[in-house]
Amino acid sequence: MSAETVDTAAAAAPRPGSVRVHVRAALRRAAPALALFMAIRLAGAVCTALWAWHTGRHPRNVLGATWDSNWYLSVARYGYGSPTPHHMWPTDPLADLAFFPLYPGLIRGVSTALPIGALSAGLLLAWAAAAVAAWGIFAVGAHLHGRRAGTFLVALWALLPHAVIESLSYTESLLTALAAWALYALLTDRPLWAGALAALAGLARPNGLAVAAAVLAVTAVRTWRRARHGPAPRQRRPLWHYWTAALIAPAGWLGYVLWVGARTGLGPRGYFQVQELWGSRFDFGRDTLRSVKRLFLHDAPLVQYMAAAVLAVALLLLVLLVLDRPPLPLLVCTAVLMAMALGGTGYFPSKPRFLLPAFPLLIPAAVALARAHPRAVVLTTGALSVLSFGYGLYLLTMAPEPL
């Protein structure tokens, strides 16, 4: 490493005490967007609570003990290999290994440190993760297109048809938070932070691998440019930062997959055998196409048609994002998330929530709203609010299939 590179990296490093100042300033800058996000999600939670009480159910159980939430709570309370949660499928003792360990580990830590149960701890963590995700989404949007576009990006994410997931004890908000801040770290030339966050994302969900893919792509491009053109005159970070980030980024996902292989005694195939218990594998989208085809030939619940509509809109938004020529890490992360959601088998109604961390898809729409007439903004956000709150209630209380 040259002396010039060392001096540049040292100059770019924050001074002692400056990190706290920067965080406070960033939080103040994001405050309006965060207030808007919390107001939207609070309104959705109130709607859910009122409907739960109307149907004789406790709102906390509706939000914190629904479908996959029960699996995470079981792992948090008893560890892997515990008895299958009541009325849940599959019943194989290896089934809970499909649920990655970061979220249940955090639940166990919080419920041990605080005088609250695992269910309340799960909700507290999920809501905190959603707020951190909204902050990270704003940071990315504001960095690329200004504060107004960043605020609309947060609002659109909070008003997705399946945004009720942001209020549940699910892991999509946690992954979104890690992905958003990892992408922001890459955009602002902080590769080591990005690598560490990508490693945590790989411990949160299977599709957390998309965040590692973004880090690897940026590292590859930086290395290629250095080999072809030499060091940039004002390069802030030495190249070894990117190489280190590339090694760290997939460590969480790979580490868990190898641990599952050792736990099952099946080696590297063990994790994929566990996924087979759930009917999950990667078939390059054939199962997704068959599911869409069935919608044209047979009647199906509303959740199936809505899933198909969300996937169609997501594909259109991906085309618009590509035409907008976004930074490489955003494009790679979003494309991998799309590929994993569309290319995986089973759980067709769950595919929209698998795309919840793919918030860069909303950037073209956020930029358009930032430039739109106020009347168009009010009509658009009002319509999205009715759809999001109404469909969220349907998913939690009436949908015949798991989220």
mmCIF file of C-alpha atoms in Angstrom:
data_model
loop_
_atom_site.group_PDB
_atom_site.id
_atom_site.type_symbol
_atom_site.label_atom_id
_atom_site.label_comp_id
_atom_site.label_asym_id
_atom_site.label_seq_id
_atom_site.Cartn_x
_atom_site.Cartn_y
_atom_site.Cartn_z
ATOM 1 C CA MET A 1 0.000 0.000 0.000
ATOM 2 C CA SER A 2 1.388 3.396 -0.969
ATOM 3 C CA ALA A 3 1.926 6.237 1.480
ATOM 4 C CA GLU A 4 -0.492 8.346 -0.550
ATOM 5 C CA THR A 5 -3.230 5.719 -0.165
ATOM 6 C CA VAL A 6 -2.638 5.481 3.575
ATOM 7 C CA ASP A 7 -2.798 9.244 3.963
ATOM 8 C CA THR A 8 -6.000 9.428 1.921
ATOM 9 C CA ALA A 9 -7.660 6.682 3.940
ATOM 10 C CA ALA A 10 -6.581 8.312 7.193
ATOM 11 C CA ALA A 11 -7.969 11.659 6.088
ATOM 12 C CA ALA A 12 -11.276 10.017 5.216
ATOM 13 C CA ALA A 13 -11.557 8.299 8.601
ATOM 14 C CA PRO A 14 -13.908 10.002 11.069
ATOM 15 C CA ARG A 15 -12.340 11.872 13.973
ATOM 16 C CA PRO A 16 -13.059 10.671 17.529
ATOM 17 C CA GLY A 17 -16.501 11.864 18.609
ATOM 18 C CA SER A 18 -17.561 12.792 15.078
ATOM 19 C CA VAL A 19 -19.523 9.580 14.492
ATOM 20 C CA ARG A 20 -22.106 10.515 17.110
ATOM 21 C CA VAL A 21 -22.454 13.977 15.599
ATOM 22 C CA HIS A 22 -22.941 12.522 12.109
ATOM 23 C CA VAL A 23 -25.549 10.052 13.359
ATOM 24 C CA ARG A 24 -27.532 12.779 15.101
ATOM 25 C CA ALA A 25 -27.401 14.988 12.031
ATOM 26 C CA ALA A 26 -28.512 12.111 9.787
ATOM 27 C CA LEU A 27 -31.353 11.265 12.148
ATOM 28 C CA ARG A 28 -32.549 14.883 12.181
ATOM 29 C CA ARG A 29 -32.424 14.928 8.390
ATOM 30 C CA ALA A 30 -34.489 11.741 8.202
ATOM 31 C CA ALA A 31 -36.929 12.719 10.967
ATOM 32 C CA PRO A 32 -39.817 13.827 8.675
ATOM 33 C CA ALA A 33 -39.597 10.621 6.643
ATOM 34 C CA LEU A 34 -39.437 8.484 9.787
ATOM 35 C CA ALA A 35 -42.404 10.316 11.326
ATOM 36 C CA LEU A 36 -44.388 9.701 8.136
ATOM 37 C CA PHE A 37 -43.430 6.024 8.142
ATOM 38 C CA MET A 38 -44.419 5.563 11.778
ATOM 39 C CA ALA A 39 -47.737 7.349 11.206
ATOM 40 C CA ILE A 40 -48.552 5.065 8.263
ATOM 41 C CA ARG A 41 -47.653 1.872 10.071
ATOM 42 C CA LEU A 42 -49.410 3.025 13.256
ATOM 43 C CA ALA A 43 -52.573 3.595 11.245
ATOM 44 C CA GLY A 44 -52.236 0.095 9.812
ATOM 45 C CA ALA A 45 -51.682 -1.379 13.274
ATOM 46 C CA VAL A 46 -54.744 0.431 14.628
ATOM 47 C CA CYS A 47 -56.868 -0.974 11.799
ATOM 48 C CA THR A 48 -55.561 -4.448 12.555
ATOM 49 C CA ALA A 49 -56.165 -4.042 16.308
ATOM 50 C CA LEU A 50 -59.753 -2.862 15.813
ATOM 51 C CA TRP A 51 -60.517 -5.756 13.482
ATOM 52 C CA ALA A 52 -58.857 -8.242 15.842
ATOM 53 C CA TRP A 53 -60.951 -7.060 18.773
ATOM 54 C CA HIS A 54 -64.053 -7.155 16.552
ATOM 55 C CA THR A 55 -63.380 -10.823 15.762
ATOM 56 C CA GLY A 56 -62.516 -11.725 19.369
ATOM 57 C CA ARG A 57 -58.756 -12.039 18.902
ATOM 58 C CA HIS A 58 -55.955 -10.267 20.746
ATOM 59 C CA PRO A 59 -54.034 -7.834 18.491
ATOM 60 C CA ARG A 60 -50.700 -8.906 19.961
ATOM 61 C CA ASN A 61 -51.321 -12.510 18.925
ATOM 62 C CA VAL A 62 -52.466 -11.473 15.452
ATOM 63 C CA LEU A 63 -49.297 -9.442 14.892
ATOM 64 C CA GLY A 64 -46.808 -11.544 16.832
ATOM 65 C CA ALA A 65 -47.912 -15.173 16.497
ATOM 66 C CA THR A 66 -48.909 -15.610 12.854
ATOM 67 C CA TRP A 67 -47.592 -18.390 10.590
ATOM 68 C CA ASP A 68 -43.785 -18.099 10.386
ATOM 69 C CA SER A 69 -43.722 -16.042 13.589
ATOM 70 C CA ASN A 70 -44.545 -19.191 15.538
ATOM 71 C CA TRP A 71 -41.510 -20.961 14.093
ATOM 72 C CA TYR A 72 -39.186 -18.107 15.036
ATOM 73 C CA LEU A 73 -40.673 -17.974 18.529
ATOM 74 C CA SER A 74 -40.210 -21.732 18.904
ATOM 75 C CA VAL A 75 -36.531 -21.515 17.933
ATOM 76 C CA ALA A 76 -36.034 -18.553 20.285
ATOM 77 C CA ARG A 77 -37.618 -20.368 23.215
ATOM 78 C CA TYR A 78 -36.377 -23.924 22.775
ATOM 79 C CA GLY A 79 -33.628 -23.902 20.148
ATOM 80 C CA TYR A 80 -33.471 -25.867 16.926
ATOM 81 C CA GLY A 81 -34.952 -29.348 16.853
ATOM 82 C CA SER A 82 -37.773 -28.450 19.247
ATOM 83 C CA PRO A 83 -41.296 -29.841 18.825
ATOM 84 C CA THR A 84 -43.219 -28.471 15.852
ATOM 85 C CA PRO A 85 -45.427 -25.480 16.766
ATOM 86 C CA HIS A 86 -49.089 -26.397 17.241
ATOM 87 C CA HIS A 87 -50.993 -27.125 14.010
ATOM 88 C CA MET A 88 -47.930 -26.263 11.888
ATOM 89 C CA TRP A 89 -46.496 -28.202 8.958
ATOM 90 C CA PRO A 90 -44.114 -29.923 8.273
ATOM 91 C CA THR A 91 -43.653 -32.026 11.394
ATOM 92 C CA ASP A 92 -40.122 -33.229 10.624
ATOM 93 C CA PRO A 93 -37.738 -32.350 13.521
ATOM 94 C CA LEU A 94 -35.346 -30.776 10.994
ATOM 95 C CA ALA A 95 -37.984 -28.414 9.614
ATOM 96 C CA ASP A 96 -37.103 -25.453 11.846
ATOM 97 C CA LEU A 97 -33.554 -25.407 10.422
ATOM 98 C CA ALA A 98 -35.053 -23.583 7.428
ATOM 99 C CA PHE A 99 -35.400 -20.494 9.661
ATOM 100 C CA PHE A 100 -32.167 -18.530 9.884
ATOM 101 C CA PRO A 101 -30.799 -17.781 13.366
ATOM 102 C CA LEU A 102 -30.322 -14.007 13.627
ATOM 103 C CA TYR A 103 -33.896 -13.019 14.461
ATOM 104 C CA PRO A 104 -34.654 -15.827 16.966
ATOM 105 C CA GLY A 105 -31.248 -15.210 18.542
ATOM 106 C CA LEU A 106 -32.117 -11.545 19.014
ATOM 107 C CA ILE A 107 -35.516 -12.506 20.454
ATOM 108 C CA ARG A 108 -33.866 -14.759 23.004
ATOM 109 C CA GLY A 109 -31.369 -12.044 23.934
ATOM 110 C CA VAL A 110 -34.006 -9.335 24.382
ATOM 111 C CA SER A 111 -36.432 -11.571 26.278
ATOM 112 C CA THR A 112 -33.581 -12.598 28.593
ATOM 113 C CA ALA A 113 -32.396 -9.038 29.208
ATOM 114 C CA LEU A 114 -35.845 -7.461 29.598
ATOM 115 C CA PRO A 115 -38.829 -8.586 31.689
ATOM 116 C CA ILE A 116 -40.927 -9.365 28.606
ATOM 117 C CA GLY A 117 -41.791 -12.631 26.939
ATOM 118 C CA ALA A 118 -40.532 -13.883 23.606
ATOM 119 C CA LEU A 119 -43.684 -12.810 21.772
ATOM 120 C CA SER A 120 -43.392 -9.182 22.916
ATOM 121 C CA ALA A 121 -39.650 -9.227 22.287
ATOM 122 C CA GLY A 122 -40.252 -10.425 18.722
ATOM 123 C CA LEU A 123 -42.700 -7.607 18.051
ATOM 124 C CA LEU A 124 -40.399 -5.014 19.615
ATOM 125 C CA LEU A 125 -37.497 -6.170 17.456
ATOM 126 C CA ALA A 126 -39.605 -6.313 14.295
ATOM 127 C CA TRP A 127 -40.928 -2.774 14.783
ATOM 128 C CA ALA A 128 -37.455 -1.448 15.592
ATOM 129 C CA ALA A 129 -36.057 -3.176 12.492
ATOM 130 C CA ALA A 130 -38.809 -1.646 10.342
ATOM 131 C CA ALA A 131 -37.931 1.841 11.639
ATOM 132 C CA VAL A 132 -34.212 1.279 11.005
ATOM 133 C CA ALA A 133 -35.087 -0.021 7.541
ATOM 134 C CA ALA A 134 -37.119 3.114 6.806
ATOM 135 C CA TRP A 135 -34.167 5.241 7.900
ATOM 136 C CA GLY A 136 -31.810 3.314 5.640
ATOM 137 C CA ILE A 137 -34.223 3.521 2.709
ATOM 138 C CA PHE A 138 -34.431 7.285 3.178
ATOM 139 C CA ALA A 139 -30.646 7.519 3.343
ATOM 140 C CA VAL A 140 -30.281 5.696 0.009
ATOM 141 C CA GLY A 141 -33.046 7.688 -1.688
ATOM 142 C CA ALA A 142 -31.828 11.042 -0.387
ATOM 143 C CA HIS A 143 -28.241 10.256 -1.356
ATOM 144 C CA LEU A 144 -29.272 9.513 -4.937
ATOM 145 C CA HIS A 145 -32.138 11.934 -5.591
ATOM 146 C CA GLY A 146 -32.561 14.315 -2.667
ATOM 147 C CA ARG A 147 -34.580 14.397 0.557
ATOM 148 C CA ARG A 148 -38.000 14.736 -1.090
ATOM 149 C CA ALA A 149 -37.479 11.627 -3.209
ATOM 150 C CA GLY A 150 -36.082 9.803 -0.171
ATOM 151 C CA THR A 151 -39.223 10.630 1.812
ATOM 152 C CA PHE A 152 -41.483 9.367 -0.953
ATOM 153 C CA LEU A 153 -39.380 6.218 -1.222
ATOM 154 C CA VAL A 154 -40.058 5.510 2.461
ATOM 155 C CA ALA A 155 -43.778 6.272 2.041
ATOM 156 C CA LEU A 156 -44.098 3.911 -0.922
ATOM 157 C CA TRP A 157 -42.335 1.142 0.993
ATOM 158 C CA ALA A 158 -44.716 1.676 3.919
ATOM 159 C CA LEU A 159 -47.766 1.560 1.602
ATOM 160 C CA LEU A 160 -47.001 -1.575 -0.389
ATOM 161 C CA PRO A 161 -50.013 -3.900 -0.664
ATOM 162 C CA HIS A 162 -48.218 -6.405 1.591
ATOM 163 C CA ALA A 163 -46.655 -3.784 3.895
ATOM 164 C CA VAL A 164 -48.521 -5.306 6.837
ATOM 165 C CA ILE A 165 -45.493 -7.636 7.029
ATOM 166 C CA GLU A 166 -43.569 -4.619 8.363
ATOM 167 C CA SER A 167 -45.726 -4.804 11.512
ATOM 168 C CA LEU A 168 -45.435 -8.565 12.061
ATOM 169 C CA SER A 169 -42.828 -10.717 13.785
ATOM 170 C CA TYR A 170 -41.288 -11.630 10.461
ATOM 171 C CA THR A 171 -37.713 -11.193 9.237
ATOM 172 C CA GLU A 172 -38.299 -9.142 6.080
ATOM 173 C CA SER A 173 -37.967 -5.827 7.937
ATOM 174 C CA LEU A 174 -34.736 -6.983 9.569
ATOM 175 C CA LEU A 175 -33.281 -7.999 6.211
ATOM 176 C CA THR A 176 -34.435 -4.730 4.637
ATOM 177 C CA ALA A 177 -32.701 -2.744 7.370
ATOM 178 C CA LEU A 178 -29.434 -4.615 6.867
ATOM 179 C CA ALA A 179 -29.710 -4.402 3.071
ATOM 180 C CA ALA A 180 -30.516 -0.693 3.034
ATOM 181 C CA TRP A 181 -27.600 0.286 5.233
ATOM 182 C CA ALA A 182 -25.215 -2.092 3.445
ATOM 183 C CA LEU A 183 -26.173 -0.501 0.126
ATOM 184 C CA TYR A 184 -25.775 2.970 1.616
ATOM 185 C CA ALA A 185 -22.336 1.964 2.888
ATOM 186 C CA LEU A 186 -21.351 0.888 -0.623
ATOM 187 C CA LEU A 187 -22.717 4.106 -2.134
ATOM 188 C CA THR A 188 -20.675 6.174 0.323
ATOM 189 C CA ASP A 189 -17.491 4.087 -0.033
ATOM 190 C CA ARG A 190 -17.566 2.194 3.274
ATOM 191 C CA PRO A 191 -16.885 -1.369 2.092
ATOM 192 C CA LEU A 192 -15.998 -2.870 5.474
ATOM 193 C CA TRP A 193 -19.300 -1.739 6.950
ATOM 194 C CA ALA A 194 -21.081 -3.115 3.892
ATOM 195 C CA GLY A 195 -19.342 -6.478 4.260
ATOM 196 C CA ALA A 196 -20.238 -6.770 7.942
ATOM 197 C CA LEU A 197 -23.881 -5.868 7.313
ATOM 198 C CA ALA A 198 -24.027 -8.317 4.412
ATOM 199 C CA ALA A 199 -22.745 -11.086 6.703
ATOM 200 C CA LEU A 200 -25.549 -10.322 9.172
ATOM 201 C CA ALA A 201 -28.068 -10.248 6.315
ATOM 202 C CA GLY A 202 -26.938 -13.765 5.417
ATOM 203 C CA LEU A 203 -27.846 -14.852 8.953
ATOM 204 C CA ALA A 204 -31.284 -13.240 8.740
ATOM 205 C CA ARG A 205 -32.864 -14.846 5.679
ATOM 206 C CA PRO A 206 -31.906 -17.090 2.746
ATOM 207 C CA ASN A 207 -32.253 -14.189 0.296
ATOM 208 C CA GLY A 208 -29.825 -12.176 2.400
ATOM 209 C CA LEU A 209 -27.314 -13.617 -0.043
ATOM 210 C CA ALA A 210 -28.395 -10.812 -2.405
ATOM 211 C CA VAL A 211 -26.633 -8.255 -0.193
ATOM 212 C CA ALA A 212 -23.397 -10.247 -0.349
ATOM 213 C CA ALA A 213 -23.770 -10.392 -4.139
ATOM 214 C CA ALA A 214 -23.819 -6.578 -4.234
ATOM 215 C CA VAL A 215 -20.606 -6.386 -2.192
ATOM 216 C CA LEU A 216 -18.911 -8.964 -4.407
ATOM 217 C CA ALA A 217 -19.982 -7.128 -7.569
ATOM 218 C CA VAL A 218 -18.598 -3.805 -6.352
ATOM 219 C CA THR A 219 -15.341 -5.479 -5.316
ATOM 220 C CA ALA A 220 -14.988 -7.114 -8.727
ATOM 221 C CA VAL A 221 -15.543 -3.820 -10.544
ATOM 222 C CA ARG A 222 -13.108 -1.949 -8.288
ATOM 223 C CA THR A 223 -10.463 -4.623 -8.809
ATOM 224 C CA TRP A 224 -10.963 -4.605 -12.580
ATOM 225 C CA ARG A 225 -10.718 -0.812 -12.751
ATOM 226 C CA ARG A 226 -7.556 -0.823 -10.631
ATOM 227 C CA ALA A 227 -5.961 -3.467 -12.871
ATOM 228 C CA ARG A 228 -6.976 -1.642 -16.041
ATOM 229 C CA HIS A 229 -6.547 2.015 -15.140
ATOM 230 C CA GLY A 230 -4.473 2.056 -11.945
ATOM 231 C CA PRO A 231 -5.539 3.701 -8.669
ATOM 232 C CA ALA A 232 -8.003 6.570 -8.927
ATOM 233 C CA PRO A 233 -6.436 9.937 -8.061
ATOM 234 C CA ARG A 234 -8.815 10.545 -5.144
ATOM 235 C CA GLN A 235 -9.636 7.025 -4.074
ATOM 236 C CA ARG A 236 -10.796 7.114 -0.461
ATOM 237 C CA ARG A 237 -10.363 3.456 0.460
ATOM 238 C CA PRO A 238 -7.487 1.087 -0.307
ATOM 239 C CA LEU A 239 -8.397 -1.903 -2.408
ATOM 240 C CA TRP A 240 -7.799 -4.361 0.431
ATOM 241 C CA HIS A 241 -10.862 -2.925 2.190
ATOM 242 C CA TYR A 242 -12.987 -4.225 -0.678
ATOM 243 C CA TRP A 243 -11.269 -7.600 -0.751
ATOM 244 C CA THR A 244 -11.834 -7.972 2.988
ATOM 245 C CA ALA A 245 -15.479 -6.985 2.570
ATOM 246 C CA ALA A 246 -15.859 -9.574 -0.198
ATOM 247 C CA LEU A 247 -14.560 -12.283 2.128
ATOM 248 C CA ILE A 248 -16.770 -11.215 5.023
ATOM 249 C CA ALA A 249 -20.006 -10.610 3.094
ATOM 250 C CA PRO A 250 -21.054 -14.218 2.332
ATOM 251 C CA ALA A 251 -19.696 -15.595 5.628
ATOM 252 C CA GLY A 252 -23.016 -15.448 7.481
ATOM 253 C CA TRP A 253 -24.987 -17.319 4.828
ATOM 254 C CA LEU A 254 -22.255 -19.857 4.145
ATOM 255 C CA GLY A 255 -21.596 -20.380 7.840
ATOM 256 C CA TYR A 256 -25.226 -21.201 8.582
ATOM 257 C CA VAL A 257 -25.598 -23.466 5.549
ATOM 258 C CA LEU A 258 -22.492 -25.424 6.572
ATOM 259 C CA TRP A 259 -23.699 -25.596 10.183
ATOM 260 C CA VAL A 260 -27.019 -27.050 9.020
ATOM 261 C CA GLY A 261 -25.091 -29.575 6.955
ATOM 262 C CA ALA A 262 -23.127 -30.624 10.039
ATOM 263 C CA ARG A 263 -26.301 -30.702 12.163
ATOM 264 C CA THR A 264 -28.120 -32.949 9.710
ATOM 265 C CA GLY A 265 -25.085 -35.090 8.997
ATOM 266 C CA LEU A 266 -25.600 -34.594 5.261
ATOM 267 C CA GLY A 267 -22.752 -32.184 4.608
ATOM 268 C CA PRO A 268 -23.270 -29.258 2.209
ATOM 269 C CA ARG A 269 -26.464 -30.902 0.911
ATOM 270 C CA GLY A 270 -28.087 -30.750 4.345
ATOM 271 C CA TYR A 271 -29.490 -27.251 4.082
ATOM 272 C CA PHE A 272 -31.028 -27.931 0.677
ATOM 273 C CA GLN A 273 -32.562 -31.152 1.999
ATOM 274 C CA VAL A 274 -34.193 -29.108 4.756
ATOM 275 C CA GLN A 275 -35.600 -26.730 2.156
ATOM 276 C CA GLU A 276 -36.984 -29.729 0.293
ATOM 277 C CA LEU A 277 -39.074 -30.538 3.381
ATOM 278 C CA TRP A 278 -40.865 -27.253 2.689
ATOM 279 C CA GLY A 279 -41.108 -27.891 -1.050
ATOM 280 C CA SER A 280 -38.567 -25.144 -1.709
ATOM 281 C CA ARG A 281 -35.898 -25.362 -4.386
ATOM 282 C CA PHE A 282 -34.675 -23.243 -7.262
ATOM 283 C CA ASP A 283 -36.182 -24.230 -10.628
ATOM 284 C CA PHE A 284 -35.527 -21.019 -12.599
ATOM 285 C CA GLY A 285 -39.149 -19.896 -12.417
ATOM 286 C CA ARG A 286 -40.977 -22.905 -13.856
ATOM 287 C CA ASP A 287 -43.148 -23.311 -10.756
ATOM 288 C CA THR A 288 -43.962 -19.596 -10.754
ATOM 289 C CA LEU A 289 -45.077 -19.763 -14.382
ATOM 290 C CA ARG A 290 -47.236 -22.802 -13.623
ATOM 291 C CA SER A 291 -48.851 -20.946 -10.718
ATOM 292 C CA VAL A 292 -49.669 -17.978 -12.942
ATOM 293 C CA LYS A 293 -51.028 -20.294 -15.629
ATOM 294 C CA ARG A 294 -53.357 -21.950 -13.117
ATOM 295 C CA LEU A 295 -54.881 -18.558 -12.322
ATOM 296 C CA PHE A 296 -56.147 -18.308 -15.895
ATOM 297 C CA LEU A 297 -57.581 -21.827 -15.889
ATOM 298 C CA HIS A 298 -59.038 -22.254 -12.397
ATOM 299 C CA ASP A 299 -60.571 -20.184 -9.623
ATOM 300 C CA ALA A 300 -58.221 -19.189 -6.824
ATOM 301 C CA PRO A 301 -58.276 -17.088 -3.639
ATOM 302 C CA LEU A 302 -57.683 -13.342 -3.892
ATOM 303 C CA VAL A 303 -54.210 -13.717 -2.362
ATOM 304 C CA GLN A 304 -53.102 -15.698 -5.422
ATOM 305 C CA TYR A 305 -54.265 -13.054 -7.899
ATOM 306 C CA MET A 306 -52.739 -10.260 -5.818
ATOM 307 C CA ALA A 307 -49.421 -12.107 -5.695
ATOM 308 C CA ALA A 308 -49.429 -12.394 -9.488
ATOM 309 C CA ALA A 309 -50.266 -8.693 -9.834
ATOM 310 C CA VAL A 310 -47.473 -7.672 -7.445
ATOM 311 C CA LEU A 311 -44.947 -9.811 -9.319
ATOM 312 C CA ALA A 312 -46.028 -8.301 -12.652
ATOM 313 C CA VAL A 313 -45.671 -4.765 -11.302
ATOM 314 C CA ALA A 314 -42.297 -5.673 -9.770
ATOM 315 C CA LEU A 315 -41.024 -6.841 -13.169
ATOM 316 C CA LEU A 316 -42.165 -3.577 -14.726
ATOM 317 C CA LEU A 317 -40.479 -1.593 -11.961
ATOM 318 C CA LEU A 318 -37.277 -3.579 -12.494
ATOM 319 C CA VAL A 319 -37.277 -2.553 -16.165
ATOM 320 C CA LEU A 320 -37.782 1.090 -15.167
ATOM 321 C CA LEU A 321 -34.992 0.808 -12.611
ATOM 322 C CA VAL A 322 -32.597 -0.606 -15.209
ATOM 323 C CA LEU A 323 -33.495 2.201 -17.632
ATOM 324 C CA ASP A 324 -32.750 4.683 -14.839
ATOM 325 C CA ARG A 325 -29.181 3.282 -14.694
ATOM 326 C CA PRO A 326 -28.889 2.962 -10.894
ATOM 327 C CA PRO A 327 -25.592 2.392 -9.087
ATOM 328 C CA LEU A 328 -24.276 -1.145 -9.466
ATOM 329 C CA PRO A 329 -24.890 -2.376 -5.880
ATOM 330 C CA LEU A 330 -28.578 -1.424 -6.008
ATOM 331 C CA LEU A 331 -29.045 -3.120 -9.354
ATOM 332 C CA VAL A 332 -27.262 -6.333 -8.336
ATOM 333 C CA CYS A 333 -29.005 -6.665 -4.969
ATOM 334 C CA THR A 334 -32.445 -6.040 -6.493
ATOM 335 C CA ALA A 335 -31.874 -8.383 -9.427
ATOM 336 C CA VAL A 336 -30.754 -11.225 -7.146
ATOM 337 C CA LEU A 337 -33.751 -10.708 -4.849
ATOM 338 C CA MET A 338 -36.039 -10.823 -7.885
ATOM 339 C CA ALA A 339 -34.348 -13.952 -9.236
ATOM 340 C CA MET A 340 -34.622 -15.770 -5.903
ATOM 341 C CA ALA A 341 -38.291 -14.815 -5.467
ATOM 342 C CA LEU A 342 -39.349 -15.711 -9.001
ATOM 343 C CA GLY A 343 -37.040 -18.709 -9.426
ATOM 344 C CA GLY A 344 -37.973 -20.513 -6.212
ATOM 345 C CA THR A 345 -40.696 -23.151 -5.968
ATOM 346 C CA GLY A 346 -43.704 -23.201 -3.683
ATOM 347 C CA TYR A 347 -45.435 -20.566 -1.561
ATOM 348 C CA PHE A 348 -46.625 -18.466 -4.480
ATOM 349 C CA PRO A 349 -48.679 -16.093 -2.254
ATOM 350 C CA SER A 350 -45.536 -15.425 -0.162
ATOM 351 C CA LYS A 351 -43.456 -14.139 -3.075
ATOM 352 C CA PRO A 352 -44.514 -10.480 -2.626
ATOM 353 C CA ARG A 353 -43.114 -10.443 0.909
ATOM 354 C CA PHE A 354 -39.878 -12.006 -0.344
ATOM 355 C CA LEU A 355 -39.527 -8.830 -2.440
ATOM 356 C CA LEU A 356 -40.045 -6.479 0.499
ATOM 357 C CA PRO A 357 -36.249 -5.879 0.827
ATOM 358 C CA ALA A 358 -36.113 -4.980 -2.899
ATOM 359 C CA PHE A 359 -36.978 -1.344 -2.141
ATOM 360 C CA PRO A 360 -34.815 0.041 -5.011
ATOM 361 C CA LEU A 361 -37.646 -1.093 -7.303
ATOM 362 C CA LEU A 362 -39.614 1.864 -5.932
ATOM 363 C CA ILE A 363 -36.993 4.507 -6.737
ATOM 364 C CA PRO A 364 -38.387 5.509 -10.173
ATOM 365 C CA ALA A 365 -41.874 5.899 -8.693
ATOM 366 C CA ALA A 366 -40.509 7.906 -5.741
ATOM 367 C CA VAL A 367 -38.667 10.270 -8.084
ATOM 368 C CA ALA A 368 -41.838 10.687 -10.150
ATOM 369 C CA LEU A 369 -43.900 11.518 -7.047
ATOM 370 C CA ALA A 370 -41.257 13.988 -5.892
ATOM 371 C CA ARG A 371 -41.806 15.896 -9.143
ATOM 372 C CA ALA A 372 -45.584 15.434 -9.359
ATOM 373 C CA HIS A 373 -48.358 17.959 -8.713
ATOM 374 C CA PRO A 374 -49.622 17.908 -5.094
ATOM 375 C CA ARG A 375 -53.076 16.768 -6.211
ATOM 376 C CA ALA A 376 -51.587 13.755 -7.975
ATOM 377 C CA VAL A 377 -49.531 12.958 -4.871
ATOM 378 C CA VAL A 378 -52.612 13.067 -2.621
ATOM 379 C CA LEU A 379 -54.673 10.865 -4.952
ATOM 380 C CA THR A 380 -51.857 8.354 -5.383
ATOM 381 C CA THR A 381 -50.947 8.024 -1.723
ATOM 382 C CA GLY A 382 -54.616 7.935 -0.714
ATOM 383 C CA ALA A 383 -55.357 5.077 -3.101
ATOM 384 C CA LEU A 384 -52.258 3.203 -1.952
ATOM 385 C CA SER A 385 -53.280 3.659 1.693
ATOM 386 C CA VAL A 386 -56.730 2.162 1.124
ATOM 387 C CA LEU A 387 -55.217 -0.761 -0.776
ATOM 388 C CA SER A 388 -52.451 -1.370 1.764
ATOM 389 C CA PHE A 389 -54.613 -1.209 4.885
ATOM 390 C CA GLY A 390 -57.493 -3.159 3.365
ATOM 391 C CA TYR A 391 -55.346 -5.884 1.869
ATOM 392 C CA GLY A 392 -53.309 -6.101 5.058
ATOM 393 C CA LEU A 393 -56.455 -6.871 7.044
ATOM 394 C CA TYR A 394 -57.415 -9.495 4.489
ATOM 395 C CA LEU A 395 -54.013 -11.178 4.739
ATOM 396 C CA LEU A 396 -54.140 -11.355 8.528
ATOM 397 C CA THR A 397 -57.762 -12.273 9.084
ATOM 398 C CA MET A 398 -59.304 -13.822 5.972
ATOM 399 C CA ALA A 399 -56.610 -15.159 3.627
ATOM 400 C CA PRO A 400 -56.841 -18.987 3.417
ATOM 401 C CA GLU A 401 -53.108 -19.418 2.787
ATOM 402 C CA PRO A 402 -50.037 -18.551 4.899
ATOM 403 C CA LEU A 403 -48.274 -15.248 4.396
#
